[in-house]
Amino acid sequence: MRTRFIRYIEGKSVIHRLDPRSKLIFVFSILLSLTVAPNILFLIPLLAVSLAFYFSARLPWSKTKTTWKFVLAIILVLSTLNLLTLSILYGGAQTLEDVIAQLTSKEVLLKSLTPVTKLLTLAIATVTFIFTTPPHLYAPALGQMGVPYKVAYIVQLALRYIPEYIDEMKKTLEAQMARGFRPKGGKNPIARILSVVPLVVPVTISATLSIYDIADAMELRGFGEKRCHTWYRKLRMMRRDKLLIMISIALAAIYVAIFLMRLYGVIDIPTILRLC
Amino acid sequence: MLVEMSSRKLLSTTNIVAMGVGTALYAAFNVFFNIFQLPGTQLVALRPSVCIPMFFGFVFGPVVGFVAGFLGNAISDAISWGGFWWNWDVGNGLLGLIPGLAMYILKREDIFEKKGLLMAAIMAIIASIIGMAFAAYTDYIFGYGISTIEEATTILFIPAAVTDAINGAILTPILVAAYGAAVRGRARRA
């Protein structure tokens, strides 16, 4: 790959050295636990685990700054919106004092903070995964997780062709300019992005026509002939990977168990952990 | 020539490459368009590129369309801001899957005719509504940042569905027509 497109940040931390498969299992267990967590108190341990995962990756702030700015901006906007809609629409407030009282009431605050905490926890876990996993390991990791190699190859092909098509876009734009097309550009970033719009149709058509050539080339090299497939990059599970997988499974199991037991009324959340 | 294509098996080499190429195209264009955040919405960008999974679904079948939308969105999200929101990826997958269902309604030889182009536009609108509704309301159901259903409708569903429907309904038939003309010029292509 000529340019590194996926935001991988090189490093030597323990998270960088983990097997991508175990990191993937960890992210999914966080996702599952978040989905079934009953209230905000149950989200705090998950947030802590995600933060621990993020901080052990020792990612430099200078390289993750833009992502965090983006995530925090969304979270700020969303929490304000949540707070306002909840207190104005559902609070039944008539006067300004009522609205202010609603805004600071415990119920409304909790109700608007819970979804935002879920979003933040999920963002921390996935951002760490993407920043610490080199993109060339995505397909081998999927393949060696038991995913059929043909499916893993879709990921491989996609990552392989993204830079190719960005090049193709540049080439098509130059060809159009040679025929007299002048994209509005200059310093305005929006106008420069708008110049991409006329490229959608020609680039898509030429790429679609090349599908058959790529498929022929792959079949000539024997792709799809045999049922089994070996991977050039052999991944090996170390002790730390097994530990992370065990932690992830335990975490998800606890949250799912709590969810199921509440669903069937076997237990209820102790009063201390109940919020409203 | 075209009839033969639908009878091929699902994971044929051509379909695998089509999924990979569709994903790569969708991701490559999305990276540019993700910068167009609509004001007042969350993560909803104005994307003319939605026509890509719709077109792949329409021409290569629902599964290819779904994979192109799902993976393409997942990869472009990872590139633009390093995140993974599974429900938006499934929503984008539906943008490709639903136009692909035209395969079962329309005869294969009709897809490049007027009837086919009209169908592509209609399917693009239906896909935008269903796909974005799925994404917006799962955000609400699982509580990813949204706590009321009104909020999900006004800041996620309406802006995303309307812009995607307009872009899809205009560009998908253009792509299908252009591809039909290109295929006719190359007899070898199946």
Coordinates of C-alpha atoms in Angstrom, one line a residue:
Chain A
M1 CA 0.0 0.0 0.0
R2 CA 1.5 3.3 -1.1
T3 CA -0.2 5.5 1.4
R4 CA -1.3 4.4 4.8
F5 CA -5.0 5.0 4.8
I6 CA -6.3 3.2 7.8
R7 CA -5.2 5.2 10.9
Y8 CA -2.7 2.8 12.3
I9 CA -0.2 4.3 14.8
E10 CA 3.0 2.3 15.2
G11 CA 4.0 1.4 18.7
K12 CA 5.4 -1.2 21.0
S13 CA 2.9 -1.3 23.8
V14 CA 1.3 -4.5 25.0
I15 CA -1.9 -3.7 23.1
H16 CA 0.1 -3.3 19.8
R17 CA 1.6 -6.7 20.4
L18 CA -1.7 -8.5 21.1
D19 CA -3.1 -10.8 18.5
P20 CA -5.8 -8.9 16.4
R21 CA -8.2 -11.8 17.0
S22 CA -8.2 -11.3 20.7
K23 CA -8.6 -7.6 20.3
L24 CA -11.6 -8.2 18.0
I25 CA -13.2 -10.5 20.6
F26 CA -12.6 -7.8 23.3
V27 CA -14.3 -5.1 21.2
F28 CA -17.3 -7.4 20.5
S29 CA -17.7 -8.3 24.2
I30 CA -17.7 -4.6 25.1
L31 CA -20.3 -4.0 22.4
L32 CA -22.5 -6.8 23.7
S33 CA -22.2 -5.8 27.4
L34 CA -23.0 -2.2 26.5
T35 CA -26.1 -3.2 24.6
V36 CA -27.5 -5.3 27.5
A37 CA -26.4 -3.1 30.5
P38 CA -29.4 -2.1 32.6
N39 CA -28.3 1.4 33.8
I40 CA -25.5 3.9 34.1
L41 CA -23.9 2.3 37.2
F42 CA -23.3 -0.8 35.1
L43 CA -21.7 1.2 32.4
I44 CA -19.0 2.6 34.7
P45 CA -17.0 -0.7 34.9
L46 CA -17.2 -1.0 31.1
L47 CA -16.0 2.6 30.7
A48 CA -13.1 1.8 33.1
V49 CA -12.1 -1.3 31.2
S50 CA -12.2 0.5 27.8
L51 CA -10.1 3.4 29.3
A52 CA -7.6 0.9 30.7
F53 CA -7.4 -0.7 27.2
Y54 CA -6.9 2.7 25.6
F55 CA -4.2 3.9 28.1
S56 CA -2.2 0.7 27.9
A57 CA -1.8 1.3 24.2
R58 CA 0.1 4.5 25.0
L59 CA -1.0 6.3 21.9
P60 CA 0.6 9.7 21.4
W61 CA -1.9 12.5 22.0
S62 CA -0.6 14.5 19.0
K63 CA -1.8 11.7 16.6
T64 CA -5.1 10.9 18.2
K65 CA -6.1 14.6 18.8
T66 CA -8.3 15.0 15.7
T67 CA -10.3 11.9 16.5
W68 CA -10.9 12.9 20.1
K69 CA -12.0 16.4 19.1
F70 CA -14.5 14.9 16.8
V71 CA -15.8 12.3 19.2
L72 CA -16.0 14.8 22.1
A73 CA -17.8 17.4 19.9
I74 CA -20.5 14.8 19.0
I75 CA -20.9 13.7 22.6
L76 CA -21.2 17.4 23.8
V77 CA -23.8 18.2 21.1
L78 CA -25.7 15.0 21.8
S79 CA -25.8 15.3 25.5
T80 CA -27.1 18.9 25.3
L81 CA -29.7 17.8 22.8
N82 CA -30.8 14.9 24.9
L83 CA -31.0 17.0 28.0
L84 CA -33.1 19.7 26.2
T85 CA -35.5 17.3 24.5
L86 CA -36.1 15.3 27.6
S87 CA -36.7 18.2 29.9
I88 CA -38.8 20.3 27.4
L89 CA -40.8 17.6 25.7
Y90 CA -41.3 15.1 28.5
G91 CA -41.0 17.3 31.6
G92 CA -44.4 19.0 31.0
A93 CA -42.7 22.2 32.0
Q94 CA -44.8 25.4 31.5
T95 CA -42.5 28.1 32.6
L96 CA -38.8 28.9 32.4
E97 CA -38.3 28.0 36.1
D98 CA -39.9 24.6 35.4
V99 CA -37.5 24.0 32.5
I100 CA -34.5 24.8 34.7
A101 CA -35.8 22.6 37.5
Q102 CA -36.3 19.8 35.0
L103 CA -32.8 20.3 33.5
T104 CA -31.1 19.8 36.8
S105 CA -33.4 16.9 38.0
K106 CA -31.7 13.6 38.7
E107 CA -34.0 11.6 36.4
V108 CA -33.4 13.8 33.3
L109 CA -29.7 14.0 33.9
L110 CA -29.4 10.3 34.2
K111 CA -31.6 9.6 31.2
S112 CA -29.6 11.8 29.0
L113 CA -26.1 10.8 30.3
T114 CA -26.6 7.0 29.9
P115 CA -26.7 6.9 26.0
V116 CA -23.8 9.3 25.8
T117 CA -21.7 7.1 28.1
K118 CA -22.5 4.1 26.0
L119 CA -21.4 5.9 22.9
L120 CA -18.2 7.1 24.6
T121 CA -17.3 3.6 25.9
L122 CA -17.9 2.1 22.4
A123 CA -15.8 4.8 20.7
I124 CA -12.8 4.3 23.1
A125 CA -12.7 0.5 22.5
T126 CA -13.0 0.7 18.7
V127 CA -10.6 3.6 18.3
T128 CA -8.0 1.7 20.3
F129 CA -8.5 -1.4 18.1
I130 CA -8.2 0.6 14.8
F131 CA -5.2 2.6 16.0
T132 CA -3.2 -0.5 17.2
T133 CA -3.9 -3.0 14.4
P134 CA -2.0 -2.8 11.2
P135 CA -4.5 -3.1 8.2
H136 CA -2.6 -5.9 6.5
L137 CA -3.6 -8.2 9.5
Y138 CA -7.3 -7.7 9.1
A139 CA -7.9 -10.4 6.5
P140 CA -5.5 -13.0 8.0
A141 CA -7.0 -12.4 11.4
L142 CA -10.5 -13.1 10.0
G143 CA -9.3 -16.1 8.0
Q144 CA -7.6 -17.6 11.1
M145 CA -10.7 -17.0 13.3
G146 CA -12.6 -19.6 11.3
V147 CA -14.2 -17.2 8.8
P148 CA -14.2 -18.8 5.3
Y149 CA -11.2 -17.6 3.3
K150 CA -13.4 -16.3 0.5
V151 CA -15.1 -13.9 2.9
A152 CA -11.7 -12.8 4.4
Y153 CA -10.6 -12.2 0.8
I154 CA -13.4 -9.6 0.3
V155 CA -11.8 -7.5 3.1
Q156 CA -8.3 -8.1 1.6
L157 CA -9.4 -7.0 -1.9
A158 CA -11.2 -4.0 -0.5
L159 CA -8.2 -2.7 1.4
R160 CA -6.0 -3.5 -1.6
Y161 CA -8.1 -1.5 -4.0
I162 CA -8.9 1.6 -2.0
P163 CA -5.6 3.4 -2.8
E164 CA -6.0 2.2 -6.4
Y165 CA -9.4 3.9 -6.8
I166 CA -8.2 7.1 -5.1
D167 CA -5.4 7.2 -7.8
E168 CA -8.0 6.4 -10.5
M169 CA -10.0 9.4 -9.3
K170 CA -7.0 11.6 -9.7
K171 CA -6.3 10.2 -13.2
T172 CA -9.9 10.7 -14.3
L173 CA -9.9 14.3 -13.0
E174 CA -6.7 15.0 -15.0
A175 CA -8.2 13.4 -18.1
Q176 CA -11.3 15.6 -17.7
M177 CA -9.2 18.6 -17.2
A178 CA -7.2 17.8 -20.4
R179 CA -10.6 18.0 -22.2
G180 CA -11.3 21.4 -20.9
F181 CA -13.1 20.7 -17.6
R182 CA -12.0 23.2 -14.9
P183 CA -12.9 22.1 -11.4
K184 CA -13.6 25.1 -9.1
G185 CA -11.1 24.8 -6.4
G186 CA -8.4 27.0 -5.0
K187 CA -8.3 27.4 -1.3
N188 CA -11.9 26.6 -0.5
P189 CA -12.0 23.0 0.9
I190 CA -15.7 22.5 0.2
A191 CA -15.3 23.4 -3.5
R192 CA -12.3 21.1 -3.8
I193 CA -14.4 18.2 -2.4
L194 CA -17.3 19.1 -4.7
S195 CA -14.9 18.5 -7.6
V196 CA -15.0 14.8 -6.7
V197 CA -18.8 14.6 -7.6
P198 CA -18.4 14.5 -11.4
L199 CA -15.9 11.5 -10.9
V200 CA -18.5 9.2 -9.3
V201 CA -19.9 7.8 -12.5
P202 CA -16.8 7.4 -14.7
V203 CA -14.6 5.9 -11.9
T204 CA -17.4 3.5 -10.8
I205 CA -18.0 2.3 -14.4
S206 CA -14.3 1.7 -15.1
A207 CA -13.9 -0.1 -11.8
T208 CA -17.0 -2.3 -12.5
L209 CA -15.7 -3.3 -15.9
S210 CA -12.3 -4.3 -14.4
I211 CA -14.1 -6.8 -12.0
Y212 CA -14.1 -9.5 -14.7
D213 CA -10.4 -9.0 -15.4
I214 CA -9.5 -9.3 -11.8
A215 CA -11.7 -12.4 -11.3
D216 CA -10.1 -14.0 -14.4
A217 CA -6.6 -13.3 -13.1
M218 CA -7.4 -14.8 -9.7
E219 CA -9.0 -17.9 -11.2
L220 CA -6.0 -18.4 -13.5
R221 CA -3.9 -18.5 -10.4
G222 CA -6.1 -21.2 -8.9
F223 CA -8.3 -19.1 -6.6
G224 CA -11.4 -20.9 -5.4
E225 CA -10.1 -24.3 -6.6
K226 CA -9.4 -25.8 -3.2
R227 CA -11.6 -25.7 -0.1
C228 CA -8.8 -25.0 2.3
H229 CA -6.5 -22.1 2.2
T230 CA -3.3 -21.2 4.2
W231 CA -2.3 -17.7 5.2
Y232 CA 1.2 -16.3 4.7
R233 CA 1.0 -14.4 7.9
K234 CA 0.6 -17.0 10.6
L235 CA -0.9 -15.5 13.8
R236 CA 0.0 -17.0 17.1
M237 CA -1.9 -16.7 20.4
M238 CA 0.3 -15.9 23.3
R239 CA -0.5 -16.1 27.0
R240 CA -1.6 -12.4 27.1
D241 CA -4.0 -13.0 24.2
K242 CA -5.7 -15.9 26.0
L243 CA -5.9 -13.8 29.1
L244 CA -7.7 -11.0 27.2
I245 CA -10.1 -13.4 25.6
M246 CA -10.9 -14.9 29.0
I247 CA -11.5 -11.5 30.4
S248 CA -13.7 -10.5 27.5
I249 CA -15.8 -13.7 27.6
A250 CA -16.2 -13.3 31.4
L251 CA -17.3 -9.7 31.1
A252 CA -19.9 -10.4 28.4
A253 CA -21.1 -13.5 30.3
I254 CA -21.7 -11.5 33.5
Y255 CA -23.6 -8.8 31.6
V256 CA -25.7 -11.2 29.6
A257 CA -26.4 -13.2 32.8
I258 CA -27.6 -10.1 34.6
F259 CA -29.8 -9.2 31.6
L260 CA -31.4 -12.6 31.3
M261 CA -32.0 -13.0 35.0
R262 CA -33.7 -9.6 35.1
L263 CA -35.7 -10.5 32.0
Y264 CA -37.1 -13.7 33.7
G265 CA -37.4 -12.0 37.0
V266 CA -35.0 -14.3 38.8
I267 CA -33.2 -11.4 40.5
D268 CA -33.7 -7.7 40.6
I269 CA -31.0 -5.1 40.8
P270 CA -30.3 -4.4 44.5
T271 CA -31.8 -1.1 45.7
I272 CA -28.3 0.5 46.1
L273 CA -27.7 0.0 42.4
R274 CA -31.1 1.1 41.4
L275 CA -31.2 4.7 40.3
C276 CA -34.7 5.9 39.8
Chain B
M1 CA -25.5 -13.5 -21.4
L2 CA -26.9 -11.7 -18.4
V3 CA -29.3 -14.5 -17.5
E4 CA -26.4 -16.7 -16.9
M5 CA -25.0 -14.4 -14.2
S6 CA -27.9 -14.8 -11.8
S7 CA -27.6 -18.5 -11.8
R8 CA -24.0 -18.5 -10.7
K9 CA -23.2 -19.4 -7.2
L10 CA -23.1 -16.8 -4.4
L11 CA -19.4 -16.9 -3.6
S12 CA -18.1 -17.2 -7.2
T13 CA -14.8 -15.5 -7.9
T14 CA -16.7 -12.8 -9.8
N15 CA -19.0 -12.1 -6.9
I16 CA -16.1 -12.0 -4.4
V17 CA -14.3 -9.5 -6.6
A18 CA -17.5 -7.5 -7.1
M19 CA -17.9 -7.3 -3.3
G20 CA -14.3 -6.2 -2.8
V21 CA -14.4 -3.7 -5.6
G22 CA -17.7 -2.3 -4.5
T23 CA -16.4 -1.9 -0.9
A24 CA -13.2 -0.2 -2.1
L25 CA -15.1 2.2 -4.3
Y26 CA -17.7 3.1 -1.7
A27 CA -15.0 3.6 1.0
A28 CA -12.8 5.6 -1.3
F29 CA -15.6 8.1 -2.2
N30 CA -17.0 8.2 1.3
V31 CA -13.7 9.3 2.7
F32 CA -14.1 12.5 0.7
F33 CA -17.8 13.0 1.3
N34 CA -17.6 12.3 5.1
I35 CA -16.3 15.8 5.4
F36 CA -19.7 17.1 4.4
Q37 CA -21.4 16.9 7.8
L38 CA -24.9 18.3 7.6
P39 CA -25.3 21.0 10.2
G40 CA -27.5 20.0 13.2
T41 CA -27.2 16.3 12.6
Q42 CA -25.0 13.6 14.1
L43 CA -22.6 11.9 11.8
V44 CA -24.9 12.4 8.8
A45 CA -22.9 13.4 5.8
L46 CA -24.2 14.4 2.3
R47 CA -22.9 11.6 0.2
P48 CA -23.5 11.3 -3.5
S49 CA -21.6 8.0 -3.2
V50 CA -24.7 6.1 -1.8
C51 CA -25.4 5.2 -5.4
I52 CA -22.4 2.8 -5.4
P53 CA -23.9 0.1 -3.2
M54 CA -27.3 0.6 -4.8
F55 CA -25.8 0.1 -8.2
F56 CA -23.8 -3.0 -7.2
G57 CA -26.9 -4.4 -5.6
F58 CA -29.0 -3.8 -8.6
V59 CA -26.5 -5.3 -11.1
F60 CA -24.8 -8.0 -9.1
G61 CA -27.5 -9.0 -6.6
P62 CA -28.6 -8.3 -3.1
V63 CA -25.7 -10.0 -1.3
V64 CA -23.0 -8.1 -3.2
G65 CA -24.9 -4.8 -2.6
F66 CA -25.2 -5.6 1.1
V67 CA -21.5 -6.4 1.5
A68 CA -20.4 -3.3 -0.5
G69 CA -22.5 -1.0 1.7
F70 CA -21.7 -2.7 5.0
L71 CA -18.0 -3.1 4.6
G72 CA -17.5 0.1 2.6
N73 CA -19.1 2.1 5.3
A74 CA -17.2 0.3 8.1
I75 CA -13.9 0.9 6.4
S76 CA -14.6 4.6 5.5
D77 CA -15.7 5.2 9.1
A78 CA -12.5 3.7 10.3
I79 CA -10.5 5.9 7.9
S80 CA -12.3 9.1 8.6
W81 CA -12.5 8.9 12.4
G82 CA -11.5 5.5 13.6
G83 CA -14.8 4.1 14.8
F84 CA -17.1 1.2 14.2
W85 CA -20.9 1.7 14.4
W86 CA -22.4 -1.6 13.5
N87 CA -26.0 -0.5 13.1
W88 CA -25.0 2.3 10.7
D89 CA -23.0 -0.2 8.7
V90 CA -26.0 -2.6 8.5
G91 CA -28.2 0.4 7.5
N92 CA -25.8 1.2 4.7
G93 CA -25.8 -2.5 3.8
L94 CA -29.6 -2.3 3.4
L95 CA -29.0 0.5 0.9
G96 CA -27.3 -2.1 -1.3
L97 CA -29.5 -5.1 -0.5
I98 CA -32.9 -3.6 -1.2
P99 CA -32.2 -2.5 -4.8
G100 CA -30.7 -6.0 -5.3
L101 CA -34.2 -7.4 -4.7
A102 CA -35.2 -6.0 -8.1
M103 CA -33.5 -9.1 -9.4
Y104 CA -36.5 -11.1 -8.3
I105 CA -39.1 -8.7 -9.7
L106 CA -37.5 -7.8 -13.0
K107 CA -36.4 -10.0 -15.9
R108 CA -32.6 -9.8 -16.2
E109 CA -32.7 -8.6 -19.8
D110 CA -34.9 -5.6 -18.8
I111 CA -32.5 -4.1 -16.2
F112 CA -30.8 -1.8 -18.7
E113 CA -34.1 -0.8 -20.4
K114 CA -36.4 2.1 -19.3
K115 CA -38.3 -0.2 -17.0
G116 CA -35.1 -1.2 -15.2
L117 CA -33.9 2.4 -14.8
L118 CA -37.2 3.5 -13.3
M119 CA -37.1 0.5 -11.0
A120 CA -33.5 1.5 -9.9
A121 CA -34.7 4.9 -8.9
I122 CA -37.7 3.6 -7.0
M123 CA -35.7 1.0 -5.3
A124 CA -33.1 3.6 -4.3
I125 CA -35.8 5.6 -2.5
I126 CA -37.2 2.6 -0.7
A127 CA -33.7 1.5 0.3
S128 CA -32.8 4.9 1.7
I129 CA -36.0 5.0 3.8
I130 CA -35.6 1.5 5.2
G131 CA -31.9 1.5 5.6
M132 CA -31.6 4.8 7.3
A133 CA -34.7 4.1 9.5
F134 CA -32.9 0.9 10.7
A135 CA -29.8 2.8 11.5
A136 CA -31.5 5.8 13.2
Y137 CA -33.9 3.8 15.3
T138 CA -31.4 1.2 16.4
D139 CA -29.4 4.1 17.7
Y140 CA -32.4 4.9 19.8
I141 CA -33.3 1.3 20.8
F142 CA -29.8 0.4 22.0
G143 CA -29.2 3.9 23.4
Y144 CA -26.1 4.8 21.4
G145 CA -26.1 8.6 22.1
I146 CA -29.9 9.1 21.5
S147 CA -32.5 8.9 24.2
T148 CA -35.8 10.0 22.6
I149 CA -37.5 8.7 19.5
E150 CA -38.2 12.3 18.3
E151 CA -34.6 13.1 18.4
A152 CA -33.7 10.0 16.3
T153 CA -36.3 11.1 13.7
T154 CA -35.3 14.7 13.4
I155 CA -31.5 14.6 13.7
L156 CA -30.8 11.2 12.2
F157 CA -33.5 9.6 10.2
I158 CA -35.0 12.5 8.2
P159 CA -31.7 14.2 7.1
A160 CA -30.0 10.9 6.2
A161 CA -33.0 9.3 4.4
V162 CA -33.9 12.5 2.4
T163 CA -30.3 13.2 1.2
D164 CA -29.6 9.5 0.4
A165 CA -32.9 9.1 -1.4
I166 CA -32.3 12.2 -3.6
N167 CA -28.7 11.2 -4.4
G168 CA -29.6 7.5 -5.0
A169 CA -32.6 8.1 -7.1
I170 CA -30.7 10.5 -9.5
L171 CA -27.3 8.7 -9.7
T172 CA -28.2 5.0 -9.6
P173 CA -30.2 5.0 -12.9
I174 CA -27.4 7.1 -14.5
L175 CA -24.8 4.5 -13.4
V176 CA -27.0 1.6 -14.5
A177 CA -27.5 3.2 -17.9
A178 CA -23.8 4.0 -18.3
Y179 CA -22.9 0.4 -17.3
G180 CA -25.4 -1.0 -19.7
A181 CA -23.9 1.0 -22.6
A182 CA -20.4 0.0 -21.6
V183 CA -21.3 -3.7 -21.3
R184 CA -22.9 -3.7 -24.8
G185 CA -19.6 -2.4 -26.2
R186 CA -17.7 -5.3 -24.7
A187 CA -19.3 -8.5 -25.9
R188 CA -17.1 -10.7 -23.8
R189 CA -18.4 -9.4 -20.5
A190 CA -21.1 -11.5 -19.0

